[in-house]
């Protein structure tokens, strides 16, 4: 952190800017609470869980400050019966396994049309067997370790809960006994109504489920508290426009034929519902970081009053 601070400070100084503009430090909840309570900080941008984000929002709101929240995701990819299956499978693998499932936009739920369900599952199981687990700095490694030992414990607890709720492990489901917090990339067959599906497990665990109609898929996509990213794979224009329209996905990011974690850098990044409603990047971001003022300037020496009051000549 100190090295990062020094690097950024050097860039700022070279551009005749105060180095204190950027200050980076590590700490616990006490630092976060201090920032949320400080009236000198008009806007608090927070990225984290919905649970902690709600606490931050309540604290900042008590002093009439502003919040920009980017919270939990529970992102779904829908694969329709007319989809390009090979494109979909590549996208699902990247979205579900990349960064060991530790992205807010990681694909957590996979909704497959019943007519292509077995075909997609077979292909996914085949490519999951080819996933190289290890040092992410080494070429060819797709799956690195979880961030902490606590993350590994959460993975184990999550798998136990999944099994208790009727989930069927199709592949993976175990920790890898080695140095580091490595776990197996996991695919789980489960009902969309299971409570565990509504929660974000920050690990490479993918829930798969069947649907019959587009309306069924949209309802499943929208059935969770979070609303960050979503994606559909289809070739039909009528399906695309239903998906991106007011009766489609209720997420802040609504993709077509790309994965949930493929965000356009210039677009507004963020989500709805328990994801917090904030937007990072794009015009929607800088608008939130600015203070809005409406200015009226009178260049004359008259001020007409509608009430008919006469101040004399």
PDB file of C-alpha atoms in Angstrom:
ATOM      1  CA  UNK A   1       0.000   0.000   0.000  1.00  0.00           C
ATOM      2  CA  UNK A   2       2.826   2.405   0.858  1.00  0.00           C
ATOM      3  CA  UNK A   3       4.531   1.685  -2.476  1.00  0.00           C
ATOM      4  CA  UNK A   4       1.260   2.342  -4.327  1.00  0.00           C
ATOM      5  CA  UNK A   5       0.752   5.625  -2.459  1.00  0.00           C
ATOM      6  CA  UNK A   6       4.285   6.776  -3.323  1.00  0.00           C
ATOM      7  CA  UNK A   7       3.854   5.902  -7.004  1.00  0.00           C
ATOM      8  CA  UNK A   8       0.613   7.859  -7.322  1.00  0.00           C
ATOM      9  CA  UNK A   9       1.973  10.746  -5.249  1.00  0.00           C
ATOM     10  CA  UNK A  10       4.922  11.012  -7.647  1.00  0.00           C
ATOM     11  CA  UNK A  11       2.604  11.282 -10.637  1.00  0.00           C
ATOM     12  CA  UNK A  12       0.522  13.963  -8.913  1.00  0.00           C
ATOM     13  CA  UNK A  13       3.607  16.009  -7.961  1.00  0.00           C
ATOM     14  CA  UNK A  14       4.939  15.878 -11.529  1.00  0.00           C
ATOM     15  CA  UNK A  15       1.650  17.404 -12.629  1.00  0.00           C
ATOM     16  CA  UNK A  16       1.797  20.155  -9.971  1.00  0.00           C
ATOM     17  CA  UNK A  17      -0.977  18.606  -7.904  1.00  0.00           C
ATOM     18  CA  UNK A  18      -1.021  17.990  -4.124  1.00  0.00           C
ATOM     19  CA  UNK A  19       0.145  14.412  -3.419  1.00  0.00           C
ATOM     20  CA  UNK A  20      -2.470  14.073  -0.657  1.00  0.00           C
ATOM     21  CA  UNK A  21      -5.243  13.892  -3.254  1.00  0.00           C
ATOM     22  CA  UNK A  22      -4.636  10.140  -3.199  1.00  0.00           C
ATOM     23  CA  UNK A  23      -4.164   8.427   0.156  1.00  0.00           C
ATOM     24  CA  UNK A  24      -4.219   4.652   0.416  1.00  0.00           C
ATOM     25  CA  UNK A  25      -4.124   2.697   3.661  1.00  0.00           C
ATOM     26  CA  UNK A  26      -5.274  -0.607   5.112  1.00  0.00           C
ATOM     27  CA  UNK A  27      -7.461  -0.958   8.174  1.00  0.00           C
ATOM     28  CA  UNK A  28     -10.537  -2.442   9.740  1.00  0.00           C
ATOM     29  CA  UNK A  29     -14.111  -1.380  10.352  1.00  0.00           C
ATOM     30  CA  UNK A  30     -12.972   1.484  12.581  1.00  0.00           C
ATOM     31  CA  UNK A  31     -11.517   3.343   9.581  1.00  0.00           C
ATOM     32  CA  UNK A  32     -14.658   2.783   7.525  1.00  0.00           C
ATOM     33  CA  UNK A  33     -16.846   4.040  10.350  1.00  0.00           C
ATOM     34  CA  UNK A  34     -14.690   7.145  10.757  1.00  0.00           C
ATOM     35  CA  UNK A  35     -15.031   7.962   7.051  1.00  0.00           C
ATOM     36  CA  UNK A  36     -18.801   7.358   7.074  1.00  0.00           C
ATOM     37  CA  UNK A  37     -19.300   9.641  10.106  1.00  0.00           C
ATOM     38  CA  UNK A  38     -16.981  12.477   9.038  1.00  0.00           C
ATOM     39  CA  UNK A  39     -18.992  15.516   7.928  1.00  0.00           C
ATOM     40  CA  UNK A  40     -15.965  16.826   6.020  1.00  0.00           C
ATOM     41  CA  UNK A  41     -16.453  14.019   3.470  1.00  0.00           C
ATOM     42  CA  UNK A  42     -19.516  14.947   1.371  1.00  0.00           C
ATOM     43  CA  UNK A  43     -19.495  11.745  -0.708  1.00  0.00           C
ATOM     44  CA  UNK A  44     -18.533   8.238   0.401  1.00  0.00           C
ATOM     45  CA  UNK A  45     -17.999   5.671  -2.360  1.00  0.00           C
ATOM     46  CA  UNK A  46     -18.169   2.144  -0.978  1.00  0.00           C
ATOM     47  CA  UNK A  47     -17.569  -1.217  -2.655  1.00  0.00           C
ATOM     48  CA  UNK A  48     -18.361  -4.347  -0.663  1.00  0.00           C
ATOM     49  CA  UNK A  49     -21.194  -6.506   0.619  1.00  0.00           C
ATOM     50  CA  UNK A  50     -24.832  -5.421   0.705  1.00  0.00           C
ATOM     51  CA  UNK A  51     -24.863  -5.927   4.494  1.00  0.00           C
ATOM     52  CA  UNK A  52     -21.978  -3.536   5.141  1.00  0.00           C
ATOM     53  CA  UNK A  53     -23.114  -1.157   2.396  1.00  0.00           C
ATOM     54  CA  UNK A  54     -26.464  -0.709   4.131  1.00  0.00           C
ATOM     55  CA  UNK A  55     -24.657   0.199   7.362  1.00  0.00           C
ATOM     56  CA  UNK A  56     -22.492   2.737   5.509  1.00  0.00           C
ATOM     57  CA  UNK A  57     -25.532   4.269   3.815  1.00  0.00           C
ATOM     58  CA  UNK A  58     -27.441   4.619   7.074  1.00  0.00           C
ATOM     59  CA  UNK A  59     -24.475   6.292   8.797  1.00  0.00           C
ATOM     60  CA  UNK A  60     -23.792   8.713   5.936  1.00  0.00           C
ATOM     61  CA  UNK A  61     -27.497   9.539   5.549  1.00  0.00           C
ATOM     62  CA  UNK A  62     -27.712  10.487   9.225  1.00  0.00           C
ATOM     63  CA  UNK A  63     -25.407  13.427   8.503  1.00  0.00           C
ATOM     64  CA  UNK A  64     -27.083  14.170   5.116  1.00  0.00           C
ATOM     65  CA  UNK A  65     -24.044  13.026   3.157  1.00  0.00           C
ATOM     66  CA  UNK A  66     -24.138  11.196  -0.166  1.00  0.00           C
ATOM     67  CA  UNK A  67     -23.302   7.569  -0.902  1.00  0.00           C
ATOM     68  CA  UNK A  68     -22.159   5.843  -4.078  1.00  0.00           C
ATOM     69  CA  UNK A  69     -22.638   2.118  -3.446  1.00  0.00           C
ATOM     70  CA  UNK A  70     -21.378  -0.787  -5.555  1.00  0.00           C
ATOM     71  CA  UNK A  71     -22.389  -3.868  -3.578  1.00  0.00           C
ATOM     72  CA  UNK A  72     -23.049  -7.578  -4.003  1.00  0.00           C
ATOM     73  CA  UNK A  73     -23.828  -9.266  -7.297  1.00  0.00           C
ATOM     74  CA  UNK A  74     -25.688 -12.498  -8.036  1.00  0.00           C
ATOM     75  CA  UNK A  75     -25.309 -12.488 -11.772  1.00  0.00           C
ATOM     76  CA  UNK A  76     -27.055 -14.814 -14.206  1.00  0.00           C
ATOM     77  CA  UNK A  77     -26.316 -15.918 -17.745  1.00  0.00           C
ATOM     78  CA  UNK A  78     -29.325 -17.128 -19.749  1.00  0.00           C
ATOM     79  CA  UNK A  79     -28.733 -19.466 -22.698  1.00  0.00           C
ATOM     80  CA  UNK A  80     -31.684 -19.672 -25.093  1.00  0.00           C
ATOM     81  CA  UNK A  81     -32.414 -22.623 -27.383  1.00  0.00           C
ATOM     82  CA  UNK A  82     -31.156 -20.699 -30.446  1.00  0.00           C
ATOM     83  CA  UNK A  83     -27.876 -19.560 -28.849  1.00  0.00           C
ATOM     84  CA  UNK A  84     -24.360 -20.092 -30.199  1.00  0.00           C
ATOM     85  CA  UNK A  85     -23.457 -22.844 -27.734  1.00  0.00           C
ATOM     86  CA  UNK A  86     -19.689 -22.680 -28.235  1.00  0.00           C
ATOM     87  CA  UNK A  87     -19.672 -18.920 -27.650  1.00  0.00           C
ATOM     88  CA  UNK A  88     -21.856 -19.363 -24.581  1.00  0.00           C
ATOM     89  CA  UNK A  89     -19.683 -22.094 -23.040  1.00  0.00           C
ATOM     90  CA  UNK A  90     -16.495 -20.041 -23.472  1.00  0.00           C
ATOM     91  CA  UNK A  91     -18.193 -17.050 -21.893  1.00  0.00           C
ATOM     92  CA  UNK A  92     -19.610 -19.057 -18.980  1.00  0.00           C
ATOM     93  CA  UNK A  93     -16.221 -20.583 -18.170  1.00  0.00           C
ATOM     94  CA  UNK A  94     -14.502 -17.188 -18.162  1.00  0.00           C
ATOM     95  CA  UNK A  95     -17.279 -15.540 -16.135  1.00  0.00           C
ATOM     96  CA  UNK A  96     -17.652 -18.292 -13.535  1.00  0.00           C
ATOM     97  CA  UNK A  97     -14.049 -19.403 -13.021  1.00  0.00           C
ATOM     98  CA  UNK A  98     -11.930 -16.330 -13.803  1.00  0.00           C
ATOM     99  CA  UNK A  99     -10.387 -14.622 -10.738  1.00  0.00           C
ATOM    100  CA  UNK A 100     -11.570 -17.666  -8.764  1.00  0.00           C
ATOM    101  CA  UNK A 101     -15.127 -16.338  -8.743  1.00  0.00           C
ATOM    102  CA  UNK A 102     -14.060 -13.281  -6.772  1.00  0.00           C
ATOM    103  CA  UNK A 103     -15.524 -10.543  -8.945  1.00  0.00           C
ATOM    104  CA  UNK A 104     -18.718  -8.683  -8.240  1.00  0.00           C
ATOM    105  CA  UNK A 105     -19.670  -9.511 -11.854  1.00  0.00           C
ATOM    106  CA  UNK A 106     -18.779 -13.212 -11.653  1.00  0.00           C
ATOM    107  CA  UNK A 107     -21.453 -15.465 -13.113  1.00  0.00           C
ATOM    108  CA  UNK A 108     -23.134 -17.167 -10.129  1.00  0.00           C
ATOM    109  CA  UNK A 109     -26.237 -18.557 -11.853  1.00  0.00           C
ATOM    110  CA  UNK A 110     -26.595 -20.302 -15.211  1.00  0.00           C
ATOM    111  CA  UNK A 111     -30.090 -20.569 -16.690  1.00  0.00           C
ATOM    112  CA  UNK A 112     -30.329 -23.090 -19.522  1.00  0.00           C
ATOM    113  CA  UNK A 113     -33.261 -23.719 -21.854  1.00  0.00           C
ATOM    114  CA  UNK A 114     -34.434 -27.278 -21.251  1.00  0.00           C
ATOM    115  CA  UNK A 115     -33.839 -28.284 -24.889  1.00  0.00           C
ATOM    116  CA  UNK A 116     -30.086 -27.558 -24.738  1.00  0.00           C
ATOM    117  CA  UNK A 117     -29.510 -28.227 -21.022  1.00  0.00           C
ATOM    118  CA  UNK A 118     -27.695 -31.570 -21.296  1.00  0.00           C
ATOM    119  CA  UNK A 119     -25.615 -30.396 -24.254  1.00  0.00           C
ATOM    120  CA  UNK A 120     -24.322 -27.320 -22.448  1.00  0.00           C
ATOM    121  CA  UNK A 121     -23.700 -29.199 -19.188  1.00  0.00           C
ATOM    122  CA  UNK A 122     -21.673 -31.875 -21.003  1.00  0.00           C
ATOM    123  CA  UNK A 123     -19.497 -29.236 -22.668  1.00  0.00           C
ATOM    124  CA  UNK A 124     -19.018 -27.334 -19.416  1.00  0.00           C
ATOM    125  CA  UNK A 125     -17.986 -30.448 -17.516  1.00  0.00           C
ATOM    126  CA  UNK A 126     -15.465 -31.181 -20.247  1.00  0.00           C
ATOM    127  CA  UNK A 127     -13.853 -27.722 -20.144  1.00  0.00           C
ATOM    128  CA  UNK A 128     -13.921 -27.590 -16.333  1.00  0.00           C
ATOM    129  CA  UNK A 129     -11.670 -30.671 -16.311  1.00  0.00           C
ATOM    130  CA  UNK A 130      -9.131 -28.669 -18.346  1.00  0.00           C
ATOM    131  CA  UNK A 131      -8.977 -25.716 -15.938  1.00  0.00           C
ATOM    132  CA  UNK A 132      -5.425 -25.197 -14.704  1.00  0.00           C
ATOM    133  CA  UNK A 133      -5.301 -24.345 -11.006  1.00  0.00           C
ATOM    134  CA  UNK A 134      -2.222 -22.672  -9.545  1.00  0.00           C
ATOM    135  CA  UNK A 135      -0.160 -19.508  -9.538  1.00  0.00           C
ATOM    136  CA  UNK A 136      -2.134 -16.915 -11.513  1.00  0.00           C
ATOM    137  CA  UNK A 137       1.119 -15.290 -12.624  1.00  0.00           C
ATOM    138  CA  UNK A 138       2.037 -18.415 -14.574  1.00  0.00           C
ATOM    139  CA  UNK A 139       0.971 -18.606 -18.205  1.00  0.00           C
ATOM    140  CA  UNK A 140      -2.060 -20.805 -18.783  1.00  0.00           C
ATOM    141  CA  UNK A 141      -3.396 -20.612 -15.217  1.00  0.00           C
ATOM    142  CA  UNK A 142      -7.083 -19.722 -15.139  1.00  0.00           C
ATOM    143  CA  UNK A 143      -7.924 -20.419 -11.507  1.00  0.00           C
ATOM    144  CA  UNK A 144      -5.830 -18.890  -8.741  1.00  0.00           C
ATOM    145  CA  UNK A 145      -6.375 -19.013  -4.969  1.00  0.00           C
ATOM    146  CA  UNK A 146      -9.105 -17.469  -2.889  1.00  0.00           C
ATOM    147  CA  UNK A 147      -8.109 -14.243  -1.181  1.00  0.00           C
ATOM    148  CA  UNK A 148      -7.919 -15.449   2.426  1.00  0.00           C
ATOM    149  CA  UNK A 149      -8.234 -18.549   4.576  1.00  0.00           C
ATOM    150  CA  UNK A 150     -11.595 -17.150   5.704  1.00  0.00           C
ATOM    151  CA  UNK A 151     -12.733 -17.222   2.058  1.00  0.00           C
ATOM    152  CA  UNK A 152     -11.766 -20.877   1.896  1.00  0.00           C
ATOM    153  CA  UNK A 153     -13.797 -21.603   5.044  1.00  0.00           C
ATOM    154  CA  UNK A 154     -16.769 -19.766   3.536  1.00  0.00           C
ATOM    155  CA  UNK A 155     -16.468 -21.976   0.445  1.00  0.00           C
ATOM    156  CA  UNK A 156     -16.587 -25.115   2.604  1.00  0.00           C
ATOM    157  CA  UNK A 157     -19.567 -23.815   4.588  1.00  0.00           C
ATOM    158  CA  UNK A 158     -21.291 -22.841   1.355  1.00  0.00           C
ATOM    159  CA  UNK A 159     -20.893 -26.333  -0.115  1.00  0.00           C
ATOM    160  CA  UNK A 160     -22.360 -27.861   3.059  1.00  0.00           C
ATOM    161  CA  UNK A 161     -25.348 -25.504   2.855  1.00  0.00           C
ATOM    162  CA  UNK A 162     -25.831 -26.245  -0.843  1.00  0.00           C
ATOM    163  CA  UNK A 163     -25.984 -29.990  -0.180  1.00  0.00           C
ATOM    164  CA  UNK A 164     -28.425 -29.489   2.697  1.00  0.00           C
ATOM    165  CA  UNK A 165     -30.721 -27.497   0.382  1.00  0.00           C
ATOM    166  CA  UNK A 166     -30.891 -30.241  -2.231  1.00  0.00           C
ATOM    167  CA  UNK A 167     -28.040 -29.079  -4.467  1.00  0.00           C
ATOM    168  CA  UNK A 168     -26.295 -31.734  -6.560  1.00  0.00           C
ATOM    169  CA  UNK A 169     -22.540 -31.289  -7.106  1.00  0.00           C
ATOM    170  CA  UNK A 170     -21.812 -32.022 -10.773  1.00  0.00           C
ATOM    171  CA  UNK A 171     -18.098 -31.299 -10.494  1.00  0.00           C
ATOM    172  CA  UNK A 172     -15.743 -29.870  -7.883  1.00  0.00           C
ATOM    173  CA  UNK A 173     -17.062 -29.060  -4.428  1.00  0.00           C
ATOM    174  CA  UNK A 174     -13.862 -29.547  -2.443  1.00  0.00           C
ATOM    175  CA  UNK A 175     -10.859 -27.581  -1.244  1.00  0.00           C
ATOM    176  CA  UNK A 176      -7.477 -28.458  -2.724  1.00  0.00           C
ATOM    177  CA  UNK A 177      -5.029 -29.556  -0.060  1.00  0.00           C
ATOM    178  CA  UNK A 178      -1.946 -27.472  -0.804  1.00  0.00           C
ATOM    179  CA  UNK A 179      -0.224 -24.265   0.179  1.00  0.00           C
ATOM    180  CA  UNK A 180      -2.571 -21.390  -0.472  1.00  0.00           C
ATOM    181  CA  UNK A 181      -6.342 -21.105  -0.376  1.00  0.00           C
ATOM    182  CA  UNK A 182      -7.154 -23.154  -3.446  1.00  0.00           C
ATOM    183  CA  UNK A 183     -10.572 -24.706  -4.139  1.00  0.00           C
ATOM    184  CA  UNK A 184     -12.031 -26.686  -7.005  1.00  0.00           C
ATOM    185  CA  UNK A 185     -14.145 -24.902  -9.617  1.00  0.00           C
ATOM    186  CA  UNK A 186     -17.642 -26.143  -8.854  1.00  0.00           C
ATOM    187  CA  UNK A 187     -20.898 -26.654 -10.760  1.00  0.00           C
ATOM    188  CA  UNK A 188     -24.088 -27.271  -8.783  1.00  0.00           C
ATOM    189  CA  UNK A 189     -27.474 -28.389 -10.110  1.00  0.00           C
ATOM    190  CA  UNK A 190     -30.128 -26.768  -7.915  1.00  0.00           C
ATOM    191  CA  UNK A 191     -33.638 -25.317  -7.877  1.00  0.00           C
ATOM    192  CA  UNK A 192     -33.888 -21.548  -8.457  1.00  0.00           C
ATOM    193  CA  UNK A 193     -36.206 -21.422  -5.438  1.00  0.00           C
ATOM    194  CA  UNK A 194     -33.535 -22.642  -3.000  1.00  0.00           C
ATOM    195  CA  UNK A 195     -32.668 -19.954  -0.447  1.00  0.00           C
ATOM    196  CA  UNK A 196     -28.938 -20.449  -0.925  1.00  0.00           C
ATOM    197  CA  UNK A 197     -29.246 -19.313  -4.561  1.00  0.00           C
ATOM    198  CA  UNK A 198     -30.392 -15.895  -3.359  1.00  0.00           C
ATOM    199  CA  UNK A 199     -27.075 -15.300  -1.576  1.00  0.00           C
ATOM    200  CA  UNK A 200     -23.674 -14.390  -3.007  1.00  0.00           C
ATOM    201  CA  UNK A 201     -20.987 -17.006  -2.348  1.00  0.00           C
ATOM    202  CA  UNK A 202     -17.731 -15.278  -3.275  1.00  0.00           C
ATOM    203  CA  UNK A 203     -16.049 -18.329  -4.821  1.00  0.00           C
ATOM    204  CA  UNK A 204     -15.985 -20.269  -8.127  1.00  0.00           C
ATOM    205  CA  UNK A 205     -19.376 -21.932  -7.554  1.00  0.00           C
ATOM    206  CA  UNK A 206     -21.867 -21.944 -10.434  1.00  0.00           C
ATOM    207  CA  UNK A 207     -25.540 -22.794  -9.899  1.00  0.00           C
ATOM    208  CA  UNK A 208     -27.252 -24.309 -12.961  1.00  0.00           C
ATOM    209  CA  UNK A 209     -30.991 -24.584 -13.529  1.00  0.00           C
ATOM    210  CA  UNK A 210     -33.492 -25.243 -16.322  1.00  0.00           C
ATOM    211  CA  UNK A 211     -36.210 -23.034 -17.762  1.00  0.00           C
ATOM    212  CA  UNK A 212     -38.903 -23.479 -20.416  1.00  0.00           C
ATOM    213  CA  UNK A 213     -39.726 -19.987 -21.684  1.00  0.00           C
ATOM    214  CA  UNK A 214     -38.032 -16.590 -21.901  1.00  0.00           C
ATOM    215  CA  UNK A 215     -40.502 -15.248 -19.333  1.00  0.00           C
ATOM    216  CA  UNK A 216     -39.490 -18.024 -16.922  1.00  0.00           C
ATOM    217  CA  UNK A 217     -35.822 -17.109 -17.385  1.00  0.00           C
ATOM    218  CA  UNK A 218     -36.431 -13.400 -16.803  1.00  0.00           C
ATOM    219  CA  UNK A 219     -38.391 -14.134 -13.636  1.00  0.00           C
ATOM    220  CA  UNK A 220     -35.577 -16.329 -12.300  1.00  0.00           C
ATOM    221  CA  UNK A 221     -32.989 -13.690 -13.203  1.00  0.00           C
ATOM    222  CA  UNK A 222     -34.966 -11.020 -11.329  1.00  0.00           C
ATOM    223  CA  UNK A 223     -35.847 -13.220  -8.326  1.00  0.00           C
ATOM    224  CA  UNK A 224     -32.734 -12.453  -6.258  1.00  0.00           C
ATOM    225  CA  UNK A 225     -32.147  -9.393  -4.040  1.00  0.00           C
ATOM    226  CA  UNK A 226     -29.078  -8.287  -6.004  1.00  0.00           C
ATOM    227  CA  UNK A 227     -29.208  -6.577  -9.393  1.00  0.00           C
ATOM    228  CA  UNK A 228     -25.717  -5.972 -10.760  1.00  0.00           C
ATOM    229  CA  UNK A 229     -25.042  -7.789 -14.043  1.00  0.00           C
ATOM    230  CA  UNK A 230     -26.920 -10.141 -16.348  1.00  0.00           C
ATOM    231  CA  UNK A 231     -26.505 -11.640 -19.790  1.00  0.00           C
ATOM    232  CA  UNK A 232     -28.446 -13.568 -22.414  1.00  0.00           C
ATOM    233  CA  UNK A 233     -27.220 -15.638 -25.355  1.00  0.00           C
ATOM    234  CA  UNK A 234     -29.605 -15.629 -28.316  1.00  0.00           C
ATOM    235  CA  UNK A 235     -29.796 -14.748 -32.002  1.00  0.00           C
ATOM    236  CA  UNK A 236     -33.421 -13.563 -32.022  1.00  0.00           C
ATOM    237  CA  UNK A 237     -33.985  -9.775 -32.129  1.00  0.00           C
ATOM    238  CA  UNK A 238     -37.379 -10.076 -30.434  1.00  0.00           C
ATOM    239  CA  UNK A 239     -35.774 -11.884 -27.493  1.00  0.00           C
ATOM    240  CA  UNK A 240     -32.966  -9.319 -27.265  1.00  0.00           C
ATOM    241  CA  UNK A 241     -35.341  -6.363 -27.153  1.00  0.00           C
ATOM    242  CA  UNK A 242     -37.589  -8.040 -24.566  1.00  0.00           C
ATOM    243  CA  UNK A 243     -34.484  -8.731 -22.451  1.00  0.00           C
ATOM    244  CA  UNK A 244     -33.096  -5.180 -22.548  1.00  0.00           C
ATOM    245  CA  UNK A 245     -36.513  -3.527 -22.233  1.00  0.00           C
ATOM    246  CA  UNK A 246     -38.631  -2.588 -19.197  1.00  0.00           C
ATOM    247  CA  UNK A 247     -40.073  -6.110 -18.945  1.00  0.00           C
ATOM    248  CA  UNK A 248     -36.638  -7.744 -19.085  1.00  0.00           C
ATOM    249  CA  UNK A 249     -33.632  -7.836 -16.768  1.00  0.00           C
ATOM    250  CA  UNK A 250     -33.837  -5.606 -13.690  1.00  0.00           C
ATOM    251  CA  UNK A 251     -30.052  -5.318 -13.407  1.00  0.00           C
ATOM    252  CA  UNK A 252     -27.832  -2.282 -13.926  1.00  0.00           C
ATOM    253  CA  UNK A 253     -25.789  -4.154 -16.560  1.00  0.00           C
ATOM    254  CA  UNK A 254     -27.776  -6.002 -19.228  1.00  0.00           C
ATOM    255  CA  UNK A 255     -25.583  -7.826 -21.754  1.00  0.00           C
ATOM    256  CA  UNK A 256     -26.274  -9.805 -24.918  1.00  0.00           C
ATOM    257  CA  UNK A 257     -23.936 -12.533 -26.206  1.00  0.00           C
ATOM    258  CA  UNK A 258     -21.101 -11.518 -23.873  1.00  0.00           C
ATOM    259  CA  UNK A 259     -20.536 -12.689 -20.277  1.00  0.00           C
ATOM    260  CA  UNK A 260     -21.657 -10.899 -17.120  1.00  0.00           C
ATOM    261  CA  UNK A 261     -18.109  -9.750 -16.370  1.00  0.00           C
ATOM    262  CA  UNK A 262     -17.481  -8.134 -19.759  1.00  0.00           C
ATOM    263  CA  UNK A 263     -18.167  -4.486 -18.948  1.00  0.00           C
ATOM    264  CA  UNK A 264     -17.694  -1.637 -21.406  1.00  0.00           C
ATOM    265  CA  UNK A 265     -15.147   0.681 -19.767  1.00  0.00           C
ATOM    266  CA  UNK A 266     -16.978   3.820 -20.896  1.00  0.00           C
ATOM    267  CA  UNK A 267     -20.370   2.663 -19.672  1.00  0.00           C
ATOM    268  CA  UNK A 268     -21.964   3.310 -16.303  1.00  0.00           C
ATOM    269  CA  UNK A 269     -20.930   0.439 -14.006  1.00  0.00           C
ATOM    270  CA  UNK A 270     -23.222  -0.511 -11.145  1.00  0.00           C
ATOM    271  CA  UNK A 271     -26.483  -2.180 -10.244  1.00  0.00           C
ATOM    272  CA  UNK A 272     -29.946  -1.920  -8.753  1.00  0.00           C
ATOM    273  CA  UNK A 273     -31.748  -3.292  -5.687  1.00  0.00           C
ATOM    274  CA  UNK A 274     -29.327  -4.674  -3.053  1.00  0.00           C
ATOM    275  CA  UNK A 275     -26.386  -3.797  -5.307  1.00  0.00           C
ATOM    276  CA  UNK A 276     -26.904  -0.231  -4.132  1.00  0.00           C
ATOM    277  CA  UNK A 277     -27.847   1.854  -7.186  1.00  0.00           C
ATOM    278  CA  UNK A 278     -24.449   3.549  -7.526  1.00  0.00           C
ATOM    279  CA  UNK A 279     -22.611   3.963 -10.824  1.00  0.00           C
ATOM    280  CA  UNK A 280     -18.848   3.956 -11.294  1.00  0.00           C
ATOM    281  CA  UNK A 281     -17.289   4.943 -14.648  1.00  0.00           C
ATOM    282  CA  UNK A 282     -19.022   6.783 -17.461  1.00  0.00           C
ATOM    283  CA  UNK A 283     -21.007  10.016 -17.245  1.00  0.00           C
ATOM    284  CA  UNK A 284     -23.259   8.649 -14.511  1.00  0.00           C
ATOM    285  CA  UNK A 285     -20.185   8.378 -12.295  1.00  0.00           C
ATOM    286  CA  UNK A 286     -18.765  11.883 -12.593  1.00  0.00           C
ATOM    287  CA  UNK A 287     -22.230  13.356 -12.141  1.00  0.00           C
ATOM    288  CA  UNK A 288     -22.379  11.703  -8.728  1.00  0.00           C
ATOM    289  CA  UNK A 289     -18.928  12.960  -7.778  1.00  0.00           C
ATOM    290  CA  UNK A 290     -19.764  16.569  -8.673  1.00  0.00           C
ATOM    291  CA  UNK A 291     -21.788  19.075  -6.649  1.00  0.00           C
ATOM    292  CA  UNK A 292     -24.769  20.312  -8.674  1.00  0.00           C
ATOM    293  CA  UNK A 293     -25.702  23.976  -8.494  1.00  0.00           C
ATOM    294  CA  UNK A 294     -28.344  25.887 -10.464  1.00  0.00           C
ATOM    295  CA  UNK A 295     -27.178  29.476 -11.115  1.00  0.00           C
ATOM    296  CA  UNK A 296     -29.241  32.483 -12.232  1.00  0.00           C
ATOM    297  CA  UNK A 297     -27.439  35.788 -12.973  1.00  0.00           C
ATOM    298  CA  UNK A 298     -29.233  39.116 -13.327  1.00  0.00           C
ATOM    299  CA  UNK A 299     -27.231  41.408 -15.655  1.00  0.00           C
ATOM    300  CA  UNK A 300     -29.756  44.279 -15.408  1.00  0.00           C
ATOM    301  CA  UNK A 301     -30.937  46.585 -12.640  1.00  0.00           C
ATOM    302  CA  UNK A 302     -34.596  45.526 -12.567  1.00  0.00           C
ATOM    303  CA  UNK A 303     -36.342  42.804 -10.607  1.00  0.00           C
ATOM    304  CA  UNK A 304     -39.985  42.478 -11.655  1.00  0.00           C
ATOM    305  CA  UNK A 305     -42.265  41.120  -8.945  1.00  0.00           C
ATOM    306  CA  UNK A 306     -45.466  39.303  -9.861  1.00  0.00           C
ATOM    307  CA  UNK A 307     -47.191  40.369  -6.662  1.00  0.00           C
ATOM    308  CA  UNK A 308     -47.540  43.965  -7.907  1.00  0.00           C
ATOM    309  CA  UNK A 309     -45.540  45.532  -5.081  1.00  0.00           C
ATOM    310  CA  UNK A 310     -44.345  49.044  -5.973  1.00  0.00           C
ATOM    311  CA  UNK A 311     -41.046  50.187  -4.470  1.00  0.00           C
ATOM    312  CA  UNK A 312     -41.326  53.650  -6.074  1.00  0.00           C
ATOM    313  CA  UNK A 313     -39.090  55.218  -8.673  1.00  0.00           C
TER     314      UNK A 313
END
